[in-house]
XYZ file of C-alpha atoms in Angstrom:
432
model
C 94.152 110.304 95.255
C 93.260 109.332 98.809
C 95.240 106.419 100.145
C 98.242 107.020 97.877
C 101.516 106.373 99.649
C 103.831 109.363 99.374
C 107.339 109.883 100.735
C 107.804 108.496 104.221
C 107.203 111.468 106.546
C 109.439 112.197 109.542
C 108.560 110.466 112.798
C 105.580 112.303 114.279
C 106.315 110.775 117.681
C 109.560 110.127 119.505
C 111.294 108.498 116.567
C 112.409 105.515 118.653
C 112.605 102.207 116.801
C 110.209 99.690 118.326
C 110.440 95.907 118.145
C 106.920 94.671 117.464
C 105.626 91.102 117.708
C 102.309 90.663 115.918
C 100.010 87.649 116.253
C 97.532 87.448 113.369
C 95.459 84.601 111.963
C 95.489 86.161 108.476
C 98.442 87.194 106.318
C 99.472 87.479 102.671
C 99.595 85.757 100.234
C 96.029 85.157 101.395
C 93.618 87.713 99.946
C 91.173 89.577 102.125
C 90.576 92.753 104.103
C 92.711 91.743 107.151
C 95.589 90.707 104.904
C 95.459 93.956 102.916
C 95.281 96.033 106.090
C 98.411 94.563 107.587
C 100.375 94.681 104.359
C 100.276 98.473 104.212
C 100.602 98.802 107.975
C 103.600 96.453 108.012
C 105.270 98.196 105.098
C 104.718 101.603 106.667
C 106.052 100.593 110.078
C 109.132 98.904 108.608
C 109.816 101.932 106.371
C 109.779 104.099 109.486
C 112.529 102.016 111.068
C 110.570 99.635 113.279
C 111.247 95.893 113.491
C 108.160 93.751 112.898
C 107.970 90.008 113.538
C 104.734 88.180 112.722
C 103.377 84.883 114.048
C 100.779 83.625 111.563
C 99.681 80.244 110.200
C 100.640 78.837 106.832
C 98.329 80.454 104.239
C 95.039 78.567 104.144
C 92.213 81.122 104.021
C 89.473 80.860 102.805
C 89.631 77.226 101.626
C 90.825 75.763 104.932
C 93.733 73.983 103.268
C 97.230 74.987 102.222
C 97.057 77.493 99.380
C 100.709 77.419 98.370
C 103.282 74.627 98.678
C 106.203 77.071 98.778
C 108.439 75.818 101.643
C 108.937 79.432 102.775
C 105.233 79.530 103.606
C 105.025 76.162 105.381
C 104.521 75.783 109.127
C 107.845 76.353 110.867
C 109.306 78.522 108.107
C 110.754 81.963 108.827
C 111.201 84.485 106.045
C 111.085 88.214 105.372
C 108.198 88.990 103.054
C 107.549 91.846 100.630
C 106.244 94.112 103.400
C 109.570 93.905 105.231
C 108.158 91.919 108.152
C 109.895 88.773 109.419
C 107.133 86.182 109.157
C 107.136 83.066 111.371
C 104.682 80.491 110.017
C 102.720 78.410 112.527
C 100.407 75.413 112.204
C 96.681 75.422 111.464
C 93.749 72.991 111.480
C 92.135 72.186 108.095
C 88.440 72.955 107.894
C 85.470 73.026 105.536
C 82.807 75.734 105.275
C 81.390 75.182 108.770
C 81.790 77.726 111.564
C 82.880 75.057 114.024
C 85.830 74.011 111.908
C 86.995 77.592 111.558
C 86.788 78.059 115.309
C 88.936 74.990 115.905
C 91.404 76.229 113.305
C 91.704 79.614 115.016
C 92.266 77.945 118.388
C 94.931 75.604 116.994
C 96.719 78.472 115.232
C 96.595 80.639 118.357
C 98.065 77.836 120.475
C 100.813 77.339 117.901
C 101.550 81.086 117.920
C 101.698 81.048 121.720
C 104.257 78.233 121.698
C 106.352 79.896 119.018
C 106.194 83.224 120.808
C 107.489 81.742 124.040
C 110.173 79.672 122.328
C 111.557 82.271 119.913
C 111.212 85.665 121.559
C 112.974 85.416 124.916
C 116.335 87.046 125.566
C 117.813 89.223 122.830
C 114.782 88.646 120.581
C 112.294 89.948 123.131
C 109.955 92.531 121.555
C 109.077 95.919 123.018
C 105.354 95.407 122.436
C 103.036 92.525 121.477
C 100.017 93.040 119.201
C 97.131 90.575 118.903
C 94.891 91.092 115.854
C 91.290 89.836 116.048
C 89.748 87.842 114.406
C 90.496 85.055 115.097
C 89.237 85.588 118.576
C 91.637 83.061 120.228
C 94.515 85.260 119.062
C 93.714 87.786 121.814
C 94.276 85.510 124.849
C 97.347 84.065 123.103
C 98.804 87.565 122.649
C 98.050 88.490 126.259
C 99.741 85.283 127.458
C 102.829 85.989 125.342
C 102.950 89.551 126.649
C 102.718 88.452 130.272
C 105.357 85.758 129.831
C 107.751 88.172 128.131
C 106.821 91.018 130.516
C 105.853 93.242 127.653
C 102.736 95.402 127.022
C 99.994 94.135 124.729
C 97.893 95.994 122.166
C 94.610 94.345 121.150
C 93.553 95.145 117.578
C 89.829 94.575 117.003
C 88.885 94.650 113.341
C 85.241 93.885 114.189
C 82.946 94.826 117.070
C 83.907 92.091 119.534
C 82.194 90.876 121.664
C 79.076 92.666 120.388
C 79.089 90.632 117.197
C 78.552 87.503 119.300
C 74.983 88.630 120.010
C 74.256 87.746 116.390
C 75.880 84.329 116.470
C 72.468 82.625 116.505
C 71.954 84.020 113.007
C 75.275 82.504 111.927
C 74.124 79.129 113.219
C 70.772 79.270 111.368
C 68.734 80.207 114.436
C 65.563 78.216 115.036
C 66.264 75.789 112.194
C 69.431 74.480 113.854
C 69.429 71.240 115.892
C 68.595 71.661 119.573
C 72.123 70.769 120.696
C 73.577 73.466 118.462
C 71.056 76.040 119.713
C 72.010 75.228 123.298
C 75.698 75.554 122.469
C 75.056 78.879 120.768
C 73.063 80.100 123.778
C 75.918 79.191 126.105
C 78.390 80.851 123.768
C 76.489 84.136 123.609
C 76.028 84.145 127.400
C 79.531 83.261 128.559
C 81.846 84.627 125.902
C 80.978 88.362 125.813
C 81.962 89.127 129.437
C 85.118 87.044 128.985
C 86.079 88.959 125.833
C 85.410 92.289 127.542
C 87.683 91.230 130.397
C 90.435 90.396 127.899
C 90.008 93.766 126.193
C 90.326 95.552 129.535
C 93.471 93.541 130.250
C 95.239 94.924 127.188
C 97.450 97.969 127.633
C 95.775 99.548 124.602
C 93.097 98.699 122.049
C 92.988 99.577 118.351
C 89.625 99.706 116.583
C 88.761 100.447 112.964
C 85.726 102.634 113.768
C 85.297 105.524 116.167
C 81.783 104.418 117.172
C 83.113 101.127 118.542
C 86.041 102.925 120.181
C 83.523 104.978 122.156
C 81.740 101.790 123.269
C 85.000 100.275 124.520
C 85.935 103.442 126.402
C 82.603 103.303 128.237
C 83.367 99.689 129.152
C 86.653 100.609 130.764
C 89.246 99.754 128.119
C 92.431 101.549 129.128
C 93.552 103.304 125.955
C 91.549 103.093 122.744
C 92.751 104.491 119.414
C 90.927 104.337 116.069
C 93.046 103.370 113.070
C 90.661 103.039 110.153
C 91.173 100.834 107.144
C 92.713 102.635 104.192
C 91.506 103.425 100.709
C 94.278 101.530 98.989
C 96.203 103.303 96.258
C 94.585 102.741 92.878
C 94.535 104.611 89.590
C 91.074 103.536 88.544
C 90.641 105.775 85.465
C 87.055 104.581 85.177
C 84.809 105.939 82.443
C 82.026 108.305 83.433
C 78.685 106.701 84.160
C 76.702 107.086 80.914
C 73.403 108.947 80.795
C 71.881 105.819 79.246
C 72.824 102.146 78.974
C 72.449 100.189 75.745
C 70.446 97.557 77.633
C 68.342 100.230 79.338
C 69.122 98.805 82.767
C 70.578 100.263 85.950
C 73.808 98.355 86.628
C 74.326 97.622 90.330
C 77.510 95.858 91.430
C 78.326 94.039 94.631
C 81.961 92.955 94.833
C 83.295 91.179 97.905
C 82.496 88.503 100.438
C 79.107 86.832 100.107
C 78.878 86.004 103.785
C 76.406 86.013 106.625
C 77.202 89.566 107.713
C 76.515 91.020 104.253
C 72.878 89.894 104.044
C 72.785 89.782 100.246
C 69.587 87.734 100.090
C 67.832 91.010 100.870
C 69.539 92.658 97.872
C 68.354 89.827 95.612
C 64.809 90.413 96.846
C 65.199 94.137 96.181
C 66.301 93.449 92.604
C 63.305 91.162 92.054
C 60.906 93.709 93.555
C 62.385 96.541 91.466
C 61.965 94.469 88.306
C 58.339 93.624 89.195
C 57.539 97.308 89.671
C 58.966 98.288 86.293
C 62.578 99.218 87.016
C 65.096 97.706 84.619
C 67.982 96.713 86.851
C 70.780 94.149 86.817
C 72.439 93.207 90.093
C 75.882 91.681 89.561
C 77.359 89.875 92.590
C 81.068 89.085 92.291
C 82.539 86.992 95.085
C 82.214 83.912 97.237
C 81.380 83.045 100.801
C 79.188 81.103 103.171
C 75.925 82.461 101.735
C 76.594 82.255 98.010
C 74.422 79.179 97.471
C 71.584 80.691 99.481
C 71.835 83.849 97.383
C 71.848 81.775 94.184
C 68.799 79.790 95.300
C 66.845 82.937 96.163
C 67.670 84.524 92.814
C 66.428 81.419 91.006
C 63.295 81.187 93.158
C 62.334 84.787 92.463
C 63.572 84.960 88.875
C 65.527 88.025 89.974
C 67.733 89.937 87.495
C 70.912 88.826 89.241
C 74.259 87.736 87.817
C 76.524 85.640 90.047
C 80.241 85.773 89.279
C 83.081 83.948 91.032
C 85.835 85.991 92.707
C 88.089 87.779 90.235
C 91.782 88.611 90.246
C 92.848 92.087 91.356
C 93.589 93.197 87.808
C 89.991 92.381 86.779
C 88.292 94.444 89.483
C 88.379 97.713 87.529
C 86.432 96.100 84.677
C 83.524 95.415 87.014
C 83.596 98.897 88.512
C 83.556 100.301 84.971
C 80.418 98.220 84.276
C 78.646 99.587 87.358
C 76.356 102.584 87.669
C 76.128 102.126 91.438
C 77.990 99.874 93.845
C 76.138 98.147 96.674
C 77.540 98.115 100.192
C 75.346 95.896 102.358
C 75.350 94.673 105.948
C 72.960 92.715 108.117
C 70.811 94.644 110.592
C 72.522 93.077 113.590
C 73.253 95.671 116.310
C 77.023 95.178 116.008
C 76.914 96.082 112.322
C 76.043 99.680 113.243
C 79.556 99.828 114.757
C 81.148 98.366 111.625
C 82.508 99.976 108.470
C 83.247 97.473 105.677
C 86.766 98.033 104.377
C 85.312 97.694 100.879
C 83.399 100.953 101.399
C 86.629 102.963 101.268
C 87.618 101.281 98.002
C 84.229 101.968 96.467
C 84.380 105.620 97.505
C 87.823 105.779 95.929
C 86.426 104.693 92.562
C 84.086 107.672 92.452
C 81.149 105.385 91.676
C 77.798 106.058 93.346
C 77.265 103.970 96.489
C 73.981 102.232 97.261
C 74.404 101.833 101.006
C 72.143 99.346 102.773
C 73.836 100.072 106.080
C 73.348 101.885 109.376
C 75.513 103.597 111.974
C 79.007 104.793 111.131
C 79.044 103.309 107.618
C 75.860 105.211 106.738
C 77.321 108.389 108.221
C 80.445 108.077 106.069
C 78.433 107.705 102.863
C 76.369 110.771 103.722
C 79.238 112.987 104.873
C 81.443 112.035 101.938
C 78.584 112.745 99.476
C 79.374 109.358 97.977
C 75.878 108.033 97.389
C 72.538 107.207 99.012
C 71.620 105.227 102.114
C 68.657 103.034 103.016
C 68.039 100.968 106.116
C 69.839 97.607 106.120
C 67.825 94.533 105.154
C 64.915 96.572 103.774
C 64.390 95.291 100.210
C 61.419 97.610 99.640
C 63.513 100.708 100.415
C 66.437 99.453 98.339
C 64.209 98.658 95.377
C 62.695 102.149 95.640
C 66.167 103.719 95.640
C 67.158 101.800 92.524
C 63.923 102.891 90.869
C 64.751 106.543 91.635
C 68.301 106.180 90.295
C 67.088 104.508 87.110
C 64.588 107.318 86.565
C 67.108 110.079 87.291
C 70.561 108.897 86.242
C 71.975 112.327 87.001
C 72.030 111.253 90.675
C 74.641 108.632 89.787
C 77.246 111.350 89.230
C 78.474 112.017 92.768
C 80.572 114.928 93.950
C 83.292 112.399 94.652
C 84.498 111.344 98.064
C 88.200 112.002 97.547
C 88.300 114.995 99.888
C 86.768 112.944 102.694
C 89.092 110.016 102.023
C 92.120 112.290 101.939
C 91.165 113.759 105.305
C 90.374 110.499 107.087
C 92.018 107.415 105.546
C 95.394 108.330 104.085
C 97.767 105.404 104.598
C 100.672 107.483 105.879
C 98.444 109.226 108.447
C 97.032 105.924 109.676
C 100.476 104.327 109.923
C 101.652 107.355 111.890
C 98.751 107.000 114.327
C 99.545 103.315 114.879
C 103.232 104.143 115.243
C 102.545 106.772 117.912
C 100.449 104.324 119.918
C 103.085 101.558 119.724
C 105.869 103.935 120.745
C 103.785 105.250 123.626
C 102.826 101.795 124.901
C 106.341 100.417 124.515
C 107.826 103.432 126.287
C 105.395 103.170 129.182
């Protein structure tokens, strides 16, 4: 199955062990896409003989407070974790659900990582290359500062389309409904930050993106060396039952599983479910997860009387049960311009299940669904089009049996291939 880790292949590059210092705001045992990404990357790099040290705050995402009182995870602790990386825990700033608090937290953690990097990695501990993983955004200038101080090259890893995503920050801050002072601050932010971020990206010796479409944008902007290392379809033996030709409740089962945040735009999906029901389609939309928009989604479902179930986040061992329930799995993004350059990491997992994908996305994510033959695509944030798609699927359940996307996944997102690509870049940058 795509994403399965096989035997560690021989070094595809020079085979020289590299000492890597990574600055990241997110790390296990936190759960999330950034944490999962670096667990398999870290394990793969360490297995190939490289030394990886990580500067990351004590685990506190997403609650904004310490998740585990294990002293090995506390600020100041140093320990080797299950991935094989030597993890140096830094401080963080507690926060609530507000964006401002998270921004302060990222700045505090980045400053703490900068101090620790300068104090602990001079002399014999000096790395060959420094990597700064974004978000949080303040991690990038911190990594560049550490690299300059240690006279070592820096790789900027951009997991989202920065700074393009900042053009949508007014939507994060509730746009016209926000207080005037906040709107002015947002306006200043979206005016001043993008050119500053672009300058930082150009300052890096290399840039890693997770999508090729954004890599092309950065190349046009003058980034020096840009390499795409996609997210992986993590190894799973799903063994899901076939989608039945009929459900006992007569309804089309649509699942959304993941973050219920601003970028996902799930209010539109709730409206689609309500519209489908009003036009005679029996559908149940199950949303499993949490995030900044969950209460707004709940309120809209109640207002419309939509056929929507809201479930809290579930443990990893319970995920398969929800996929087994589903006829189609929704992958949804906002229609912000930067989202056309984004591929949700969850999309690869969904394709790996073999379940039909209802894609309310544009750009590269839409292209992947089409080329992998994994499902159907409608324009993002178009509840009429999404409701029509669900009506078609309910009327012709044969469309729910996809050809399967495993061939595409095997060709594009195998873990060992992606680790090898990252390894080649790090060896090249360190050697230069």
